[in-house]
PDB file of C-alpha atoms in Angstrom:
ATOM      1  CA  UNK A 205      -0.225  -0.087  -0.274  1.00  0.00           C
ATOM      2  CA  UNK A 206       1.012   3.498  -0.650  1.00  0.00           C
ATOM      3  CA  UNK A 207       0.486   6.350   1.195  1.00  0.00           C
ATOM      4  CA  UNK A 208       1.727   9.971  -0.657  1.00  0.00           C
ATOM      5  CA  UNK A 209       2.544  10.703  -4.189  1.00  0.00           C
ATOM      6  CA  UNK A 210       5.100  13.118  -4.835  1.00  0.00           C
ATOM      7  CA  UNK A 211       5.003  14.685  -8.407  1.00  0.00           C
ATOM      8  CA  UNK A 212       5.749  17.125 -11.132  1.00  0.00           C
ATOM      9  CA  UNK A 213       9.480  17.273 -10.036  1.00  0.00           C
ATOM     10  CA  UNK A 214      12.303  18.277 -12.884  1.00  0.00           C
ATOM     11  CA  UNK A 215      14.864  16.783 -10.571  1.00  0.00           C
ATOM     12  CA  UNK A 216      15.652  13.981  -8.085  1.00  0.00           C
ATOM     13  CA  UNK A 217      18.648  13.721  -6.181  1.00  0.00           C
ATOM     14  CA  UNK A 218      19.118   9.771  -5.206  1.00  0.00           C
ATOM     15  CA  UNK A 219      22.949   9.710  -4.491  1.00  0.00           C
ATOM     16  CA  UNK A 220      22.912   5.642  -5.365  1.00  0.00           C
ATOM     17  CA  UNK A 221      20.723   4.131  -7.773  1.00  0.00           C
ATOM     18  CA  UNK A 222      20.957   0.327  -6.320  1.00  0.00           C
ATOM     19  CA  UNK A 223      19.558  -1.571  -3.466  1.00  0.00           C
ATOM     20  CA  UNK A 224      23.220  -2.508  -2.443  1.00  0.00           C
ATOM     21  CA  UNK A 225      24.926   0.357  -2.126  1.00  0.00           C
ATOM     22  CA  UNK A 226      24.804   1.853   1.510  1.00  0.00           C
ATOM     23  CA  UNK A 227      26.807   5.302   1.285  1.00  0.00           C
ATOM     24  CA  UNK A 228      29.732   6.702  -1.243  1.00  0.00           C
ATOM     25  CA  UNK A 229      33.175   7.635   0.210  1.00  0.00           C
ATOM     26  CA  UNK A 230      36.046   9.383  -1.602  1.00  0.00           C
ATOM     27  CA  UNK A 231      36.130   9.780  -4.985  1.00  0.00           C
ATOM     28  CA  UNK A 232      32.638   8.204  -5.396  1.00  0.00           C
ATOM     29  CA  UNK A 233      30.912  11.302  -3.952  1.00  0.00           C
ATOM     30  CA  UNK A 234      31.872  13.042  -7.219  1.00  0.00           C
ATOM     31  CA  UNK A 235      29.200  10.557  -9.110  1.00  0.00           C
ATOM     32  CA  UNK A 236      25.973  10.898  -7.413  1.00  0.00           C
ATOM     33  CA  UNK A 237      22.889   9.899  -9.329  1.00  0.00           C
ATOM     34  CA  UNK A 238      20.674  12.310 -10.311  1.00  0.00           C
ATOM     35  CA  UNK A 239      17.518  12.314 -12.761  1.00  0.00           C
ATOM     36  CA  UNK A 240      16.691  15.142 -15.095  1.00  0.00           C
ATOM     37  CA  UNK A 241      13.246  15.806 -16.719  1.00  0.00           C
ATOM     38  CA  UNK A 242      12.731  19.220 -17.355  1.00  0.00           C
ATOM     39  CA  UNK A 243       9.166  18.491 -18.575  1.00  0.00           C
ATOM     40  CA  UNK A 244       8.518  18.035 -14.683  1.00  0.00           C
ATOM     41  CA  UNK A 245       7.172  14.706 -15.141  1.00  0.00           C
ATOM     42  CA  UNK A 246       9.499  13.132 -12.540  1.00  0.00           C
ATOM     43  CA  UNK A 247       7.380  11.373  -9.145  1.00  0.00           C
ATOM     44  CA  UNK A 248       8.144   9.329  -6.240  1.00  0.00           C
ATOM     45  CA  UNK A 249       5.729   6.704  -4.946  1.00  0.00           C
ATOM     46  CA  UNK A 250       6.359   6.650  -1.114  1.00  0.00           C
ATOM     47  CA  UNK A 251       4.870   2.964   0.581  1.00  0.00           C
ATOM     48  CA  UNK A 252       3.155   3.127   3.741  1.00  0.00           C
ATOM     49  CA  UNK A 253       6.079   2.139   5.992  1.00  0.00           C
ATOM     50  CA  UNK A 254       8.029   5.423   4.529  1.00  0.00           C
ATOM     51  CA  UNK A 255       9.888   3.480   1.733  1.00  0.00           C
ATOM     52  CA  UNK A 256      10.365   5.337  -1.965  1.00  0.00           C
ATOM     53  CA  UNK A 257       8.931   2.043  -4.142  1.00  0.00           C
ATOM     54  CA  UNK A 258       9.080   4.171  -7.549  1.00  0.00           C
ATOM     55  CA  UNK A 259      11.002   6.784  -8.620  1.00  0.00           C
ATOM     56  CA  UNK A 260      10.554   7.914 -12.176  1.00  0.00           C
ATOM     57  CA  UNK A 261       8.580   8.839 -14.992  1.00  0.00           C
ATOM     58  CA  UNK A 262       4.878   9.956 -14.123  1.00  0.00           C
ATOM     59  CA  UNK A 263       3.848   7.457 -16.286  1.00  0.00           C
ATOM     60  CA  UNK A 264       5.285   4.384 -14.629  1.00  0.00           C
ATOM     61  CA  UNK A 265       3.174   5.668 -11.531  1.00  0.00           C
ATOM     62  CA  UNK A 266       0.253   5.049 -12.787  1.00  0.00           C
ATOM     63  CA  UNK A 267       1.002   2.434 -14.333  1.00  0.00           C
ATOM     64  CA  UNK A 268       2.051   0.307 -11.040  1.00  0.00           C
ATOM     65  CA  UNK A 269      -1.147   1.655  -9.459  1.00  0.00           C
ATOM     66  CA  UNK A 270      -3.312   0.278 -12.342  1.00  0.00           C
ATOM     67  CA  UNK A 271      -1.795  -2.923 -12.202  1.00  0.00           C
ATOM     68  CA  UNK A 272      -2.093  -3.454  -8.551  1.00  0.00           C
ATOM     69  CA  UNK A 273      -5.903  -1.525  -8.742  1.00  0.00           C
ATOM     70  CA  UNK A 274      -5.144   1.193  -6.560  1.00  0.00           C
ATOM     71  CA  UNK A 275      -7.303   4.409  -6.945  1.00  0.00           C
ATOM     72  CA  UNK A 276      -4.751   7.218  -7.097  1.00  0.00           C
ATOM     73  CA  UNK A 277      -7.351   9.518  -5.421  1.00  0.00           C
ATOM     74  CA  UNK A 278      -6.771   7.736  -2.097  1.00  0.00           C
ATOM     75  CA  UNK A 279      -3.208   9.011  -1.898  1.00  0.00           C
ATOM     76  CA  UNK A 280      -1.600  11.734  -0.508  1.00  0.00           C
ATOM     77  CA  UNK A 281      -0.834  13.891  -4.086  1.00  0.00           C
ATOM     78  CA  UNK A 282       1.801  16.095  -3.489  1.00  0.00           C
ATOM     79  CA  UNK A 283       2.089  18.524  -7.243  1.00  0.00           C
ATOM     80  CA  UNK A 284       5.780  19.963  -6.499  1.00  0.00           C
ATOM     81  CA  UNK A 285       5.252  22.471 -10.077  1.00  0.00           C
ATOM     82  CA  UNK A 286       8.740  22.158 -11.058  1.00  0.00           C
ATOM     83  CA  UNK A 287      10.675  21.124  -8.024  1.00  0.00           C
ATOM     84  CA  UNK A 288      13.513  19.401  -6.652  1.00  0.00           C
ATOM     85  CA  UNK A 289      13.623  16.291  -4.226  1.00  0.00           C
ATOM     86  CA  UNK A 290      16.977  15.462  -2.382  1.00  0.00           C
ATOM     87  CA  UNK A 291      17.827  13.330   0.320  1.00  0.00           C
ATOM     88  CA  UNK A 292      17.571  14.938   4.168  1.00  0.00           C
ATOM     89  CA  UNK A 293      20.000  16.229   5.721  1.00  0.00           C
ATOM     90  CA  UNK A 294      21.663  14.527   8.650  1.00  0.00           C
ATOM     91  CA  UNK A 295      22.950  16.420  11.482  1.00  0.00           C
ATOM     92  CA  UNK A 296      25.564  14.238  12.718  1.00  0.00           C
ATOM     93  CA  UNK A 297      26.311  15.893  15.908  1.00  0.00           C
ATOM     94  CA  UNK A 298      23.956  17.827  18.392  1.00  0.00           C
ATOM     95  CA  UNK A 299      23.430  18.656  21.952  1.00  0.00           C
ATOM     96  CA  UNK A 300      19.547  19.733  22.135  1.00  0.00           C
ATOM     97  CA  UNK A 301      19.512  19.429  25.737  1.00  0.00           C
ATOM     98  CA  UNK A 302      22.036  21.084  27.620  1.00  0.00           C
ATOM     99  CA  UNK A 303      23.036  23.887  30.197  1.00  0.00           C
ATOM    100  CA  UNK A 304      23.846  26.625  28.536  1.00  0.00           C
ATOM    101  CA  UNK A 305      23.473  29.649  26.339  1.00  0.00           C
ATOM    102  CA  UNK A 306      21.241  29.533  23.089  1.00  0.00           C
ATOM    103  CA  UNK A 307      21.941  32.906  21.790  1.00  0.00           C
ATOM    104  CA  UNK A 308      21.753  31.708  17.983  1.00  0.00           C
ATOM    105  CA  UNK A 309      17.980  31.200  18.737  1.00  0.00           C
ATOM    106  CA  UNK A 310      17.591  34.424  20.933  1.00  0.00           C
ATOM    107  CA  UNK A 311      16.084  36.530  18.131  1.00  0.00           C
ATOM    108  CA  UNK A 312      13.151  34.049  17.420  1.00  0.00           C
ATOM    109  CA  UNK A 313      12.306  33.654  20.933  1.00  0.00           C
ATOM    110  CA  UNK A 314      12.288  37.492  21.147  1.00  0.00           C
ATOM    111  CA  UNK A 315      10.244  37.369  18.082  1.00  0.00           C
ATOM    112  CA  UNK A 316       8.017  35.304  19.945  1.00  0.00           C
ATOM    113  CA  UNK A 317       8.767  31.769  19.041  1.00  0.00           C
ATOM    114  CA  UNK A 318       8.405  27.970  20.821  1.00  0.00           C
ATOM    115  CA  UNK A 319      11.087  25.714  20.605  1.00  0.00           C
ATOM    116  CA  UNK A 320       8.614  23.382  18.968  1.00  0.00           C
ATOM    117  CA  UNK A 321       8.761  26.836  15.734  1.00  0.00           C
ATOM    118  CA  UNK A 322      12.322  26.471  16.119  1.00  0.00           C
ATOM    119  CA  UNK A 323      12.586  22.700  15.629  1.00  0.00           C
ATOM    120  CA  UNK A 324      10.073  23.376  12.856  1.00  0.00           C
ATOM    121  CA  UNK A 325      12.252  25.510  11.046  1.00  0.00           C
ATOM    122  CA  UNK A 326      14.703  23.321  10.952  1.00  0.00           C
ATOM    123  CA  UNK A 327      12.784  20.840   9.679  1.00  0.00           C
ATOM    124  CA  UNK A 328      11.827  22.968   6.884  1.00  0.00           C
ATOM    125  CA  UNK A 329      15.325  23.909   6.475  1.00  0.00           C
ATOM    126  CA  UNK A 330      16.164  20.466   5.103  1.00  0.00           C
ATOM    127  CA  UNK A 331      17.184  18.312   8.287  1.00  0.00           C
ATOM    128  CA  UNK A 332      15.115  15.438   8.593  1.00  0.00           C
ATOM    129  CA  UNK A 333      17.219  12.997  10.987  1.00  0.00           C
ATOM    130  CA  UNK A 334      19.380  14.047  14.521  1.00  0.00           C
ATOM    131  CA  UNK A 335      21.961  12.722  15.981  1.00  0.00           C
ATOM    132  CA  UNK A 336      21.234  14.488  19.805  1.00  0.00           C
ATOM    133  CA  UNK A 337      23.451  13.586  22.804  1.00  0.00           C
ATOM    134  CA  UNK A 338      23.252  13.744  26.186  1.00  0.00           C
ATOM    135  CA  UNK A 339      26.536  14.507  28.605  1.00  0.00           C
ATOM    136  CA  UNK A 340      25.154  17.678  29.967  1.00  0.00           C
ATOM    137  CA  UNK A 341      23.772  15.508  33.756  1.00  0.00           C
ATOM    138  CA  UNK A 342      27.539  13.648  34.492  1.00  0.00           C
ATOM    139  CA  UNK A 343      25.221  11.881  37.187  1.00  0.00           C
ATOM    140  CA  UNK A 344      22.270   9.141  36.866  1.00  0.00           C
ATOM    141  CA  UNK A 345      19.525  10.729  37.821  1.00  0.00           C
ATOM    142  CA  UNK A 346      20.342  13.706  35.683  1.00  0.00           C
ATOM    143  CA  UNK A 347      21.531  11.377  32.585  1.00  0.00           C
ATOM    144  CA  UNK A 348      18.683   9.250  32.783  1.00  0.00           C
ATOM    145  CA  UNK A 349      15.950  12.410  32.517  1.00  0.00           C
ATOM    146  CA  UNK A 350      18.148  13.379  29.394  1.00  0.00           C
ATOM    147  CA  UNK A 351      17.967  10.041  27.916  1.00  0.00           C
ATOM    148  CA  UNK A 352      14.443  10.163  28.276  1.00  0.00           C
ATOM    149  CA  UNK A 353      13.802  13.883  27.141  1.00  0.00           C
ATOM    150  CA  UNK A 354      15.609  12.586  23.867  1.00  0.00           C
ATOM    151  CA  UNK A 355      13.636   9.625  23.575  1.00  0.00           C
ATOM    152  CA  UNK A 356       9.753  11.651  23.784  1.00  0.00           C
ATOM    153  CA  UNK A 357       7.905  11.547  20.802  1.00  0.00           C
ATOM    154  CA  UNK A 358       6.449  14.501  19.124  1.00  0.00           C
ATOM    155  CA  UNK A 359       4.295  13.301  16.203  1.00  0.00           C
ATOM    156  CA  UNK A 360       3.859  16.930  15.297  1.00  0.00           C
ATOM    157  CA  UNK A 361       7.625  17.348  14.354  1.00  0.00           C
ATOM    158  CA  UNK A 362       8.658  13.860  12.018  1.00  0.00           C
ATOM    159  CA  UNK A 363      12.351  14.422  12.750  1.00  0.00           C
ATOM    160  CA  UNK A 364      14.116  11.253  13.104  1.00  0.00           C
ATOM    161  CA  UNK A 365      16.173  11.197  16.299  1.00  0.00           C
ATOM    162  CA  UNK A 366      19.353   8.926  17.174  1.00  0.00           C
ATOM    163  CA  UNK A 367      20.385   9.178  20.968  1.00  0.00           C
ATOM    164  CA  UNK A 368      23.290   8.779  22.083  1.00  0.00           C
ATOM    165  CA  UNK A 369      24.382   8.259  25.423  1.00  0.00           C
ATOM    166  CA  UNK A 370      27.664  10.820  26.162  1.00  0.00           C
ATOM    167  CA  UNK A 371      27.706  10.403  30.163  1.00  0.00           C
ATOM    168  CA  UNK A 372      31.456  10.440  29.666  1.00  0.00           C
ATOM    169  CA  UNK A 373      31.482  13.896  28.710  1.00  0.00           C
ATOM    170  CA  UNK A 374      33.653  15.421  31.054  1.00  0.00           C
ATOM    171  CA  UNK A 375      34.682  14.536  34.824  1.00  0.00           C
ATOM    172  CA  UNK A 376      32.769  16.317  37.441  1.00  0.00           C
ATOM    173  CA  UNK A 377      34.147  18.309  39.773  1.00  0.00           C
ATOM    174  CA  UNK A 378      34.331  16.551  43.158  1.00  0.00           C
ATOM    175  CA  UNK A 379      34.784  13.173  41.159  1.00  0.00           C
ATOM    176  CA  UNK A 380      37.329  11.419  39.174  1.00  0.00           C
ATOM    177  CA  UNK A 381      37.964   9.333  36.003  1.00  0.00           C
ATOM    178  CA  UNK A 382      38.382   6.576  38.204  1.00  0.00           C
ATOM    179  CA  UNK A 383      35.036   6.957  40.063  1.00  0.00           C
ATOM    180  CA  UNK A 384      33.022   8.223  36.828  1.00  0.00           C
ATOM    181  CA  UNK A 385      34.207   5.038  34.872  1.00  0.00           C
ATOM    182  CA  UNK A 386      32.876   2.528  37.330  1.00  0.00           C
ATOM    183  CA  UNK A 387      29.820   4.956  37.701  1.00  0.00           C
ATOM    184  CA  UNK A 388      28.905   4.754  33.978  1.00  0.00           C
ATOM    185  CA  UNK A 389      29.521   1.033  33.824  1.00  0.00           C
ATOM    186  CA  UNK A 390      28.284  -0.432  36.692  1.00  0.00           C
ATOM    187  CA  UNK A 391      25.271   1.959  37.463  1.00  0.00           C
ATOM    188  CA  UNK A 392      24.178   4.334  34.458  1.00  0.00           C
ATOM    189  CA  UNK A 393      24.483   1.279  31.400  1.00  0.00           C
ATOM    190  CA  UNK A 394      22.751  -0.990  33.741  1.00  0.00           C
ATOM    191  CA  UNK A 395      19.882   1.454  34.187  1.00  0.00           C
ATOM    192  CA  UNK A 396      19.706   2.112  30.516  1.00  0.00           C
ATOM    193  CA  UNK A 397      19.495  -1.877  29.748  1.00  0.00           C
ATOM    194  CA  UNK A 398      16.745  -1.667  32.203  1.00  0.00           C
ATOM    195  CA  UNK A 399      14.537   0.657  31.053  1.00  0.00           C
ATOM    196  CA  UNK A 400      15.119  -0.248  27.035  1.00  0.00           C
ATOM    197  CA  UNK A 401      13.962  -3.678  28.069  1.00  0.00           C
ATOM    198  CA  UNK A 402      10.748  -2.096  29.679  1.00  0.00           C
ATOM    199  CA  UNK A 403       9.789  -0.587  25.991  1.00  0.00           C
ATOM    200  CA  UNK A 404      11.385   2.715  27.078  1.00  0.00           C
ATOM    201  CA  UNK A 405      14.503   4.556  25.337  1.00  0.00           C
ATOM    202  CA  UNK A 406      13.726   3.144  22.320  1.00  0.00           C
ATOM    203  CA  UNK A 407      16.136   5.328  20.033  1.00  0.00           C
ATOM    204  CA  UNK A 408      19.039   5.660  22.852  1.00  0.00           C
ATOM    205  CA  UNK A 409      21.505   3.811  20.135  1.00  0.00           C
ATOM    206  CA  UNK A 410      24.781   4.663  20.655  1.00  0.00           C
ATOM    207  CA  UNK A 411      27.608   5.492  23.360  1.00  0.00           C
ATOM    208  CA  UNK A 412      29.955   8.160  23.321  1.00  0.00           C
ATOM    209  CA  UNK A 413      33.300   9.247  25.536  1.00  0.00           C
ATOM    210  CA  UNK A 414      35.602  12.049  24.732  1.00  0.00           C
ATOM    211  CA  UNK A 415      38.520  10.010  25.090  1.00  0.00           C
ATOM    212  CA  UNK A 416      41.619  12.993  25.872  1.00  0.00           C
ATOM    213  CA  UNK A 417      44.363  13.175  28.060  1.00  0.00           C
ATOM    214  CA  UNK A 418      42.613  15.182  31.412  1.00  0.00           C
ATOM    215  CA  UNK A 419      39.479  13.233  30.660  1.00  0.00           C
ATOM    216  CA  UNK A 420      38.598  10.170  30.162  1.00  0.00           C
ATOM    217  CA  UNK A 421      42.247   8.646  28.764  1.00  0.00           C
ATOM    218  CA  UNK A 422      42.265   5.448  26.476  1.00  0.00           C
ATOM    219  CA  UNK A 423      41.739   2.498  29.281  1.00  0.00           C
ATOM    220  CA  UNK A 424      38.811   4.198  30.488  1.00  0.00           C
ATOM    221  CA  UNK A 425      37.265   5.000  27.378  1.00  0.00           C
ATOM    222  CA  UNK A 426      37.829   1.614  25.899  1.00  0.00           C
ATOM    223  CA  UNK A 427      36.118   0.020  29.288  1.00  0.00           C
ATOM    224  CA  UNK A 428      33.043   2.268  29.069  1.00  0.00           C
ATOM    225  CA  UNK A 429      32.403   1.606  25.216  1.00  0.00           C
ATOM    226  CA  UNK A 430      32.859  -1.761  25.420  1.00  0.00           C
ATOM    227  CA  UNK A 431      30.227  -2.098  28.275  1.00  0.00           C
ATOM    228  CA  UNK A 432      28.163  -0.032  25.712  1.00  0.00           C
ATOM    229  CA  UNK A 433      28.658  -2.446  23.232  1.00  0.00           C
ATOM    230  CA  UNK A 434      27.592  -5.005  25.486  1.00  0.00           C
ATOM    231  CA  UNK A 435      24.039  -3.303  26.127  1.00  0.00           C
ATOM    232  CA  UNK A 436      24.000  -2.947  22.391  1.00  0.00           C
ATOM    233  CA  UNK A 437      24.948   0.277  21.471  1.00  0.00           C
ATOM    234  CA  UNK A 438      26.912   1.276  18.468  1.00  0.00           C
ATOM    235  CA  UNK A 439      29.955   3.389  19.435  1.00  0.00           C
ATOM    236  CA  UNK A 440      30.504   6.922  17.686  1.00  0.00           C
ATOM    237  CA  UNK A 441      33.034   8.775  20.046  1.00  0.00           C
ATOM    238  CA  UNK A 442      35.235  11.705  20.126  1.00  0.00           C
ATOM    239  CA  UNK A 443      39.528  10.594  19.887  1.00  0.00           C
ATOM    240  CA  UNK A 444      42.153  12.767  19.506  1.00  0.00           C
ATOM    241  CA  UNK A 445      41.012  16.407  19.436  1.00  0.00           C
ATOM    242  CA  UNK A 446      43.371  18.078  21.414  1.00  0.00           C
ATOM    243  CA  UNK A 447      46.057  15.842  22.045  1.00  0.00           C
ATOM    244  CA  UNK A 448      47.331  12.335  20.406  1.00  0.00           C
ATOM    245  CA  UNK A 449      46.864   9.447  23.131  1.00  0.00           C
ATOM    246  CA  UNK A 450      45.964   6.337  21.208  1.00  0.00           C
ATOM    247  CA  UNK A 451      41.948   6.326  21.096  1.00  0.00           C
ATOM    248  CA  UNK A 452      41.904   5.856  17.121  1.00  0.00           C
ATOM    249  CA  UNK A 453      43.791   2.348  17.775  1.00  0.00           C
ATOM    250  CA  UNK A 454      41.971   1.733  20.028  1.00  0.00           C
ATOM    251  CA  UNK A 455      38.820   2.502  18.260  1.00  0.00           C
ATOM    252  CA  UNK A 456      39.692   0.188  15.998  1.00  0.00           C
ATOM    253  CA  UNK A 457      41.038  -2.521  18.241  1.00  0.00           C
ATOM    254  CA  UNK A 458      37.579  -2.674  19.316  1.00  0.00           C
ATOM    255  CA  UNK A 459      35.214  -1.969  15.862  1.00  0.00           C
ATOM    256  CA  UNK A 460      33.945   1.196  16.347  1.00  0.00           C
ATOM    257  CA  UNK A 461      30.944   2.917  13.789  1.00  0.00           C
ATOM    258  CA  UNK A 462      32.784   6.259  14.007  1.00  0.00           C
ATOM    259  CA  UNK A 463      35.260   8.753  15.492  1.00  0.00           C
ATOM    260  CA  UNK A 464      34.822  12.167  15.477  1.00  0.00           C
ATOM    261  CA  UNK A 465      36.851  15.448  16.047  1.00  0.00           C
ATOM    262  CA  UNK A 466      40.335  14.180  14.895  1.00  0.00           C
TER     263      UNK A 466
END
């Protein structure tokens, strides 16, 4: 079954045109797949699961719907009138729940905008997926509260949020690296696991550590990240931002998904 038809497109940026390639790297990024049609007859058919099931000329859509006995009038139809369809942007590093200033939003707030409206503006600007980190609580209760906020579904804002547990973002005053490492591994991650087993924190998918000299050094970082892997989280962590200490080698050794701030 289908839920959406976008028609009247003059260009569709596909990136790839097969079901095998997940992403492009290096020189491959110079060869993204783009469909062009000056007659503005390109269309996209979206199925009930949100998957793009057809990209091509409008006649192809009509043929498919006819073969499947589906009335086009029952679909939501968007006429782009010569528009261009591109993949949504992915914001791969954000801290939407944090203690700090939001100067860049201040003018909007003075004009009366709510945070809901600011989020909708992000969506209108093309961002459809957001990686969102915790990491400003640094204790069990505060970190769990942040993760619950990041996991709160809001049907009025169809942003996809991939939440990252970043409890090892810093060592707070009055604590030590060893104490924080123990708290994260023995208290926080087990709480995350328990809540996920009970159906909560569904979008907490990743774990991050600030692997840096004087913060969480390689040994502590590896211990935390491996504990996160045991809990089913993908690893996406800071390494070598300020000083080389061997974080990249450690990440490669344990098979991480992504290392940033190199």
